Amino acid sequence: MLHVTRHAAAMAGLTTLLTFSTAQAASVATAHGEVEVPDAPERVVTLHEGALDAALAVEVTPVGAVTTRGGDGVARYIEAYLEEETRPAIVGVVREVNLEAVLAERPDLILASPQLSDEQYRLLSKIAPTVVPEARKLAPDNWLHEARLFGEALGREEALEKAITRVEERAAAVAEAVEEAGVGGSANLVRWMPQGPLVMSDALFSSAMLAAAGLEVTDAGLVNQGGVHSDPLSLENLSRLEGDWLFLATLNEEGDQALKAARKSPAFARLPVVKSDRVVPVDGQLWTSASGPLAAQAILDDIEAALLP
C-alpha cells in the first residue's frame, strides 16, 4: 500500500499552504467524483508511472514525480524525454510519497495512481486538485482509460489521442511485418527476481503490446485469476512455459545477477526456447512497471528488434 510520510507535520501547515488557483476551468470524472482542474496546469506532480508517461507524451514536463519500481529515479526509457534543467524532482517512491516534497513543488495539479488510498487522497487534494483514475479489474486496456483521463486533466485530450493513434498504427505495422516474416507464435513474459522467476499475467500492459504485435501471449495457467503475476517458480517448473518466445525482464542489478546464475543451470539450458535462441532480455522497469504511449512505443521497439532484426 502507498503511504504518505510525515503527513502529521505537513498537515499542520496545510491550512496556510492551500494556494492552488481558484480559477478552475474544467472538471474531470475521477474515482473520487468530479474534480475541478486548472485550464492549463503549469506545475504538475505525477505520483504514478503511467501519469508521468502520459504527461510527457503530450509535452507536459511535471515538476515532481515518484521513482519507478526497483530504481532510484524515473524509468530508464523516460530519460530520453527529459531535459536536465527541467527534469522533475523526486517526491517519493511508488509505494511511499513524501508529502513535504510534494508541497515544496507547489503543484497546481496532481496525477495519481488508481491505488491511491482514501486517506492519501484527502491529504493530497488539500494541496492541489488530485486526479485518481477509477480502479479497474486487471485488463489489457486499462492503460488507455488512465492515459485519456490524465490527458483530459492536462487539457491535452487531442494530443493524447494522437499519441494513442501512433501506438496503434505502429503496432499494426509491426504485426504485419511479423506475420510476413513468419516469426510469430506464442510468447511468455517472465520477471526474474532474486527469489525466482515470476510469470506475468497475460492481461498486463506489456502483454497487450505483445498481442498487438501479433504474438499469442499466455501465462500457462500459472497466474491466478485477477493476479498480476504467479508465485516464484523453480527452474524445473519454468519448463511449463512452452511459448515460442520468452521475454525475460529484470528490475535491478539483483535480478540481473539472479538471472545470470540461472542461465548457468542445466534446467535453464534444457528449455526448448533457450535451445532455439528465442529468449529476449528486456528492461523490467519498462516491461513490468510502466504504462502509457511512450512505454508502448519503447516496448514495440524491443519487439521489433528481437523478432525483426
Short mmCIF file of C-alpha atoms in Angstrom, two decimals:
data_model
loop_
_atom_site.label_atom_id
_atom_site.label_comp_id
_atom_site.label_asym_id
_atom_site.label_seq_id
_atom_site.Cartn_x
_atom_site.Cartn_y
_atom_site.Cartn_z
CA MET A 1 0.00 0.00 0.00
CA LEU A 2 1.12 3.51 -0.80
CA HIS A 3 1.99 5.54 2.29
CA VAL A 4 2.31 9.28 2.74
CA THR A 5 5.20 10.13 5.04
CA ARG A 6 5.34 12.84 7.66
CA HIS A 7 1.75 13.64 6.99
CA ALA A 8 1.03 14.80 10.52
CA ALA A 9 3.67 17.53 10.44
CA ALA A 10 2.85 18.51 6.92
CA MET A 11 -0.86 18.70 7.63
CA ALA A 12 -0.17 21.26 10.35
CA GLY A 13 0.95 23.65 7.67
CA LEU A 14 -1.62 22.85 5.06
CA THR A 15 -4.10 25.48 6.15
CA THR A 16 -1.60 28.14 5.17
CA LEU A 17 -0.48 26.40 2.01
CA LEU A 18 -3.76 25.91 0.20
CA THR A 19 -2.64 28.19 -2.56
CA PHE A 20 -3.78 26.37 -5.68
CA SER A 21 -5.62 28.50 -8.13
CA THR A 22 -9.32 29.16 -7.75
CA ALA A 23 -9.55 29.88 -11.47
CA GLN A 24 -10.77 26.38 -12.33
CA ALA A 25 -11.94 25.90 -15.88
CA ALA A 26 -12.91 22.29 -16.27
CA SER A 27 -13.83 19.18 -14.38
CA VAL A 28 -12.90 15.55 -14.91
CA ALA A 29 -14.59 12.36 -13.72
CA THR A 30 -12.31 10.58 -11.25
CA ALA A 31 -12.51 7.77 -8.70
CA HIS A 32 -13.46 10.48 -6.19
CA GLY A 33 -16.13 12.09 -8.33
CA GLU A 34 -15.87 15.22 -10.43
CA VAL A 35 -12.68 17.19 -9.74
CA GLU A 36 -12.17 20.76 -10.88
CA VAL A 37 -8.82 21.20 -12.63
CA PRO A 38 -6.96 24.27 -13.96
CA ASP A 39 -7.46 25.12 -17.62
CA ALA A 40 -3.74 24.97 -18.30
CA PRO A 41 -1.86 23.49 -15.33
CA GLU A 42 1.70 24.74 -15.05
CA ARG A 43 3.08 22.81 -12.10
CA VAL A 44 2.10 19.15 -12.36
CA VAL A 45 3.20 16.43 -9.96
CA THR A 46 2.81 12.80 -11.02
CA LEU A 47 2.61 10.02 -8.41
CA HIS A 48 2.16 7.21 -10.90
CA GLU A 49 4.45 5.91 -13.65
CA GLY A 50 1.62 5.94 -16.18
CA ALA A 51 0.81 9.55 -15.33
CA LEU A 52 4.40 10.66 -15.94
CA ASP A 53 4.41 8.82 -19.26
CA ALA A 54 1.10 10.37 -20.38
CA ALA A 55 2.20 13.87 -19.36
CA LEU A 56 5.45 13.65 -21.31
CA ALA A 57 3.58 12.17 -24.28
CA VAL A 58 1.57 15.40 -24.54
CA GLU A 59 4.68 17.54 -23.95
CA VAL A 60 4.00 18.46 -20.34
CA THR A 61 7.06 18.00 -18.12
CA PRO A 62 6.00 17.53 -14.50
CA VAL A 63 7.80 19.41 -11.72
CA GLY A 64 7.69 16.34 -9.50
CA ALA A 65 7.45 12.56 -9.92
CA VAL A 66 7.98 9.35 -7.97
CA THR A 67 10.68 6.81 -8.72
CA THR A 68 10.00 3.73 -10.76
CA ARG A 69 9.82 0.30 -9.10
CA GLY A 70 13.24 -1.16 -8.38
CA GLY A 71 15.03 2.12 -9.13
CA ASP A 72 16.04 5.39 -7.51
CA GLY A 73 14.87 7.64 -10.31
CA VAL A 74 12.43 7.67 -13.21
CA ALA A 75 12.41 4.69 -15.56
CA ARG A 76 15.32 4.49 -17.97
CA TYR A 77 13.14 4.78 -21.08
CA ILE A 78 11.77 8.10 -19.74
CA GLU A 79 15.22 9.72 -19.66
CA ALA A 80 15.10 10.33 -23.42
CA TYR A 81 12.18 12.74 -22.90
CA LEU A 82 13.74 14.84 -20.10
CA GLU A 83 15.95 17.92 -20.20
CA GLU A 84 18.43 18.21 -17.36
CA GLU A 85 17.33 21.72 -16.39
CA THR A 86 13.62 20.84 -16.23
CA ARG A 87 13.67 17.23 -15.04
CA PRO A 88 11.11 16.53 -12.30
CA ALA A 89 12.13 16.47 -8.66
CA ILE A 90 11.70 13.09 -6.96
CA VAL A 91 8.87 13.35 -4.43
CA GLY A 92 8.88 9.78 -3.18
CA VAL A 93 8.77 6.22 -4.36
CA VAL A 94 5.85 4.40 -5.93
CA ARG A 95 4.74 2.98 -2.58
CA GLU A 96 5.63 5.96 -0.39
CA VAL A 97 5.00 9.61 -1.21
CA ASN A 98 6.90 12.35 0.63
CA LEU A 99 4.14 14.86 1.30
CA GLU A 100 6.55 17.65 2.20
CA ALA A 101 8.38 17.16 -1.10
CA VAL A 102 5.07 17.39 -2.95
CA LEU A 103 4.21 20.60 -1.09
CA ALA A 104 7.61 22.08 -1.93
CA GLU A 105 6.85 21.81 -5.66
CA ARG A 106 3.71 24.00 -5.24
CA PRO A 107 1.68 21.88 -7.70
CA ASP A 108 -1.49 23.15 -9.32
CA LEU A 109 -2.40 19.58 -10.39
CA ILE A 110 -1.55 16.14 -9.01
CA LEU A 111 -1.97 12.96 -11.11
CA ALA A 112 -2.07 9.81 -9.03
CA SER A 113 -2.43 6.05 -9.22
CA PRO A 114 -5.74 4.16 -9.07
CA GLN A 115 -4.30 2.51 -5.94
CA LEU A 116 -4.06 5.79 -4.00
CA SER A 117 -5.79 5.30 -0.64
CA ASP A 118 -8.67 7.48 0.54
CA GLU A 119 -6.51 8.84 3.38
CA GLN A 120 -3.75 9.82 0.99
CA TYR A 121 -6.27 11.38 -1.37
CA ARG A 122 -7.67 13.56 1.40
CA LEU A 123 -4.18 14.87 2.22
CA LEU A 124 -3.06 15.44 -1.35
CA SER A 125 -6.31 17.03 -2.50
CA LYS A 126 -5.77 19.78 0.06
CA ILE A 127 -2.57 20.70 -1.73
CA ALA A 128 -3.91 20.72 -5.29
CA PRO A 129 -6.66 19.14 -7.42
CA THR A 130 -5.80 15.43 -7.37
CA VAL A 131 -6.87 13.19 -10.24
CA VAL A 132 -7.20 9.48 -9.45
CA PRO A 133 -8.39 7.04 -12.14
CA GLU A 134 -11.05 4.53 -11.22
CA ALA A 135 -9.55 1.22 -10.10
CA ARG A 136 -10.49 -1.44 -12.65
CA LYS A 137 -10.25 -5.19 -12.81
CA LEU A 138 -6.93 -6.11 -14.41
CA ALA A 139 -7.32 -5.78 -18.19
CA PRO A 140 -5.02 -5.06 -21.16
CA ASP A 141 -6.76 -1.77 -21.97
CA ASN A 142 -6.64 -0.20 -18.50
CA TRP A 143 -3.75 1.98 -19.60
CA LEU A 144 -5.91 3.61 -22.25
CA HIS A 145 -8.55 4.69 -19.72
CA GLU A 146 -5.88 6.07 -17.40
CA ALA A 147 -3.92 7.88 -20.10
CA ARG A 148 -7.06 9.50 -21.50
CA LEU A 149 -8.08 10.75 -18.05
CA PHE A 150 -4.62 12.24 -17.48
CA GLY A 151 -4.72 13.83 -20.92
CA GLU A 152 -8.11 15.36 -20.15
CA ALA A 153 -6.91 16.67 -16.78
CA LEU A 154 -3.95 18.30 -18.52
CA GLY A 155 -6.22 19.87 -21.13
CA ARG A 156 -4.39 17.90 -23.83
CA GLU A 157 -7.05 15.41 -24.96
CA GLU A 158 -6.30 15.84 -28.66
CA ALA A 159 -2.56 15.38 -28.21
CA LEU A 160 -3.16 12.27 -26.12
CA GLU A 161 -5.44 10.74 -28.76
CA LYS A 162 -2.79 11.38 -31.40
CA ALA A 163 -0.24 9.60 -29.22
CA ILE A 164 -2.56 6.59 -28.88
CA THR A 165 -3.19 6.55 -32.61
CA ARG A 166 0.55 6.49 -33.27
CA VAL A 167 0.84 3.46 -30.97
CA GLU A 168 -2.00 1.64 -32.74
CA GLU A 169 -0.56 2.36 -36.19
CA ARG A 170 2.94 1.29 -35.14
CA ALA A 171 1.63 -1.95 -33.54
CA ALA A 172 -0.35 -2.79 -36.66
CA ALA A 173 2.74 -2.26 -38.82
CA VAL A 174 4.88 -4.48 -36.56
CA ALA A 175 2.18 -7.19 -36.54
CA GLU A 176 2.06 -7.15 -40.33
CA ALA A 177 5.83 -7.44 -40.57
CA VAL A 178 5.90 -10.27 -38.00
CA GLU A 179 3.31 -12.19 -40.00
CA GLU A 180 5.15 -11.66 -43.27
CA ALA A 181 8.41 -12.80 -41.67
CA GLY A 182 6.76 -15.90 -40.19
CA VAL A 183 8.32 -15.30 -36.77
CA GLY A 184 5.17 -15.00 -34.68
CA GLY A 185 3.67 -17.64 -32.44
CA SER A 186 3.17 -17.75 -28.69
CA ALA A 187 5.06 -15.84 -26.02
CA ASN A 188 5.57 -15.87 -22.26
CA LEU A 189 6.59 -12.84 -20.20
CA VAL A 190 8.64 -13.50 -17.06
CA ARG A 191 10.09 -11.12 -14.46
CA TRP A 192 13.20 -12.58 -12.86
CA MET A 193 13.54 -11.71 -9.16
CA PRO A 194 16.24 -12.81 -6.67
CA GLN A 195 13.74 -15.31 -5.20
CA GLY A 196 12.96 -16.78 -8.63
CA PRO A 197 11.06 -16.17 -11.86
CA LEU A 198 7.51 -14.75 -11.82
CA VAL A 199 5.24 -15.45 -14.77
CA MET A 200 3.44 -12.22 -15.63
CA SER A 201 -0.27 -12.04 -16.39
CA ASP A 202 -1.47 -12.02 -19.97
CA ALA A 203 -3.71 -9.06 -19.01
CA LEU A 204 -0.85 -6.63 -18.36
CA PHE A 205 0.03 -3.58 -20.43
CA SER A 206 3.16 -5.13 -21.94
CA SER A 207 1.27 -8.35 -22.70
CA ALA A 208 -1.19 -6.20 -24.64
CA MET A 209 1.68 -4.77 -26.66
CA LEU A 210 2.96 -8.27 -27.45
CA ALA A 211 -0.53 -9.28 -28.57
CA ALA A 212 -0.90 -6.11 -30.67
CA ALA A 213 2.37 -7.02 -32.37
CA GLY A 214 0.94 -10.35 -33.42
CA LEU A 215 2.07 -12.74 -30.67
CA GLU A 216 -0.22 -15.02 -28.69
CA VAL A 217 0.55 -14.28 -25.03
CA THR A 218 -0.02 -16.98 -22.44
CA ASP A 219 0.63 -17.27 -18.71
CA ALA A 220 0.49 -21.09 -18.96
CA GLY A 221 -2.25 -21.14 -16.34
CA LEU A 222 0.26 -20.18 -13.65
CA VAL A 223 -1.28 -16.81 -12.71
CA ASN A 224 -4.34 -16.79 -10.50
CA GLN A 225 -7.38 -15.02 -11.92
CA GLY A 226 -7.00 -11.30 -11.35
CA GLY A 227 -3.37 -11.68 -10.29
CA VAL A 228 -0.54 -9.64 -11.75
CA HIS A 229 1.96 -12.49 -11.67
CA SER A 230 2.50 -16.04 -10.44
CA ASP A 231 4.28 -17.14 -7.31
CA PRO A 232 8.05 -17.59 -7.74
CA LEU A 233 8.79 -20.69 -9.80
CA SER A 234 11.57 -23.21 -9.51
CA LEU A 235 13.72 -23.72 -12.59
CA GLU A 236 12.05 -27.09 -13.04
CA ASN A 237 8.58 -25.53 -13.09
CA LEU A 238 9.79 -22.95 -15.58
CA SER A 239 9.71 -25.77 -18.12
CA ARG A 240 5.90 -25.44 -18.06
CA LEU A 241 6.35 -22.34 -20.20
CA GLU A 242 6.07 -23.63 -23.72
CA GLY A 243 5.86 -20.38 -25.67
CA ASP A 244 7.79 -19.90 -28.88
CA TRP A 245 9.32 -16.74 -27.36
CA LEU A 246 10.35 -15.97 -23.79
CA PHE A 247 10.63 -12.30 -22.81
CA LEU A 248 12.76 -12.10 -19.65
CA ALA A 249 12.63 -8.93 -17.55
CA THR A 250 14.73 -7.87 -14.56
CA LEU A 251 14.07 -4.78 -12.44
CA ASN A 252 17.51 -4.13 -10.99
CA GLU A 253 21.04 -5.43 -10.52
CA GLU A 254 19.92 -8.10 -8.05
CA GLY A 255 17.54 -9.52 -10.63
CA ASP A 256 20.25 -9.38 -13.27
CA GLN A 257 22.60 -11.39 -11.06
CA ALA A 258 19.90 -13.98 -10.30
CA LEU A 259 19.21 -14.42 -13.99
CA LYS A 260 22.91 -14.77 -14.82
CA ALA A 261 23.15 -17.55 -12.23
CA ALA A 262 20.05 -19.29 -13.62
CA ARG A 263 21.44 -19.22 -17.16
CA LYS A 264 24.33 -21.41 -15.99
CA SER A 265 21.98 -24.13 -14.71
CA PRO A 266 21.23 -27.31 -16.75
CA ALA A 267 17.46 -26.84 -16.11
CA PHE A 268 17.52 -23.46 -17.82
CA ALA A 269 19.67 -24.70 -20.69
CA ARG A 270 17.22 -27.54 -21.37
CA LEU A 271 14.32 -25.18 -22.10
CA PRO A 272 13.30 -25.50 -25.77
CA VAL A 273 13.06 -21.73 -26.09
CA VAL A 274 16.67 -21.45 -24.91
CA LYS A 275 17.83 -24.07 -27.38
CA SER A 276 16.09 -22.22 -30.20
CA ASP A 277 17.71 -18.93 -29.11
CA ARG A 278 14.38 -17.19 -28.61
CA VAL A 279 14.95 -15.77 -25.13
CA VAL A 280 14.67 -11.97 -25.22
CA PRO A 281 16.15 -10.00 -22.27
CA VAL A 282 14.09 -6.84 -21.63
CA ASP A 283 14.08 -3.96 -19.13
CA GLY A 284 11.75 -4.79 -16.23
CA GLN A 285 11.21 -1.11 -15.41
CA LEU A 286 9.67 -0.73 -18.83
CA TRP A 287 8.06 -4.12 -19.37
CA THR A 288 6.62 -4.87 -15.93
CA SER A 289 6.05 -1.48 -14.28
CA ALA A 290 5.44 1.18 -16.93
CA SER A 291 2.39 2.10 -18.96
CA GLY A 292 1.43 4.83 -21.39
CA PRO A 293 2.00 5.85 -25.01
CA LEU A 294 5.76 6.33 -24.66
CA ALA A 295 6.19 2.99 -22.91
CA ALA A 296 4.14 1.34 -25.66
CA GLN A 297 6.47 2.71 -28.34
CA ALA A 298 9.54 1.59 -26.38
CA ILE A 299 8.14 -1.94 -25.98
CA LEU A 300 7.35 -2.10 -29.69
CA ASP A 301 10.96 -1.05 -30.33
CA ASP A 302 12.11 -4.07 -28.30
CA ILE A 303 9.72 -6.47 -30.05
CA GLU A 304 10.77 -5.23 -33.46
CA ALA A 305 14.46 -5.53 -32.61
CA ALA A 306 14.03 -9.08 -31.29
CA LEU A 307 11.74 -10.53 -33.94
CA LEU A 308 12.66 -8.43 -36.96
CA PRO A 309 16.41 -7.72 -36.65
#
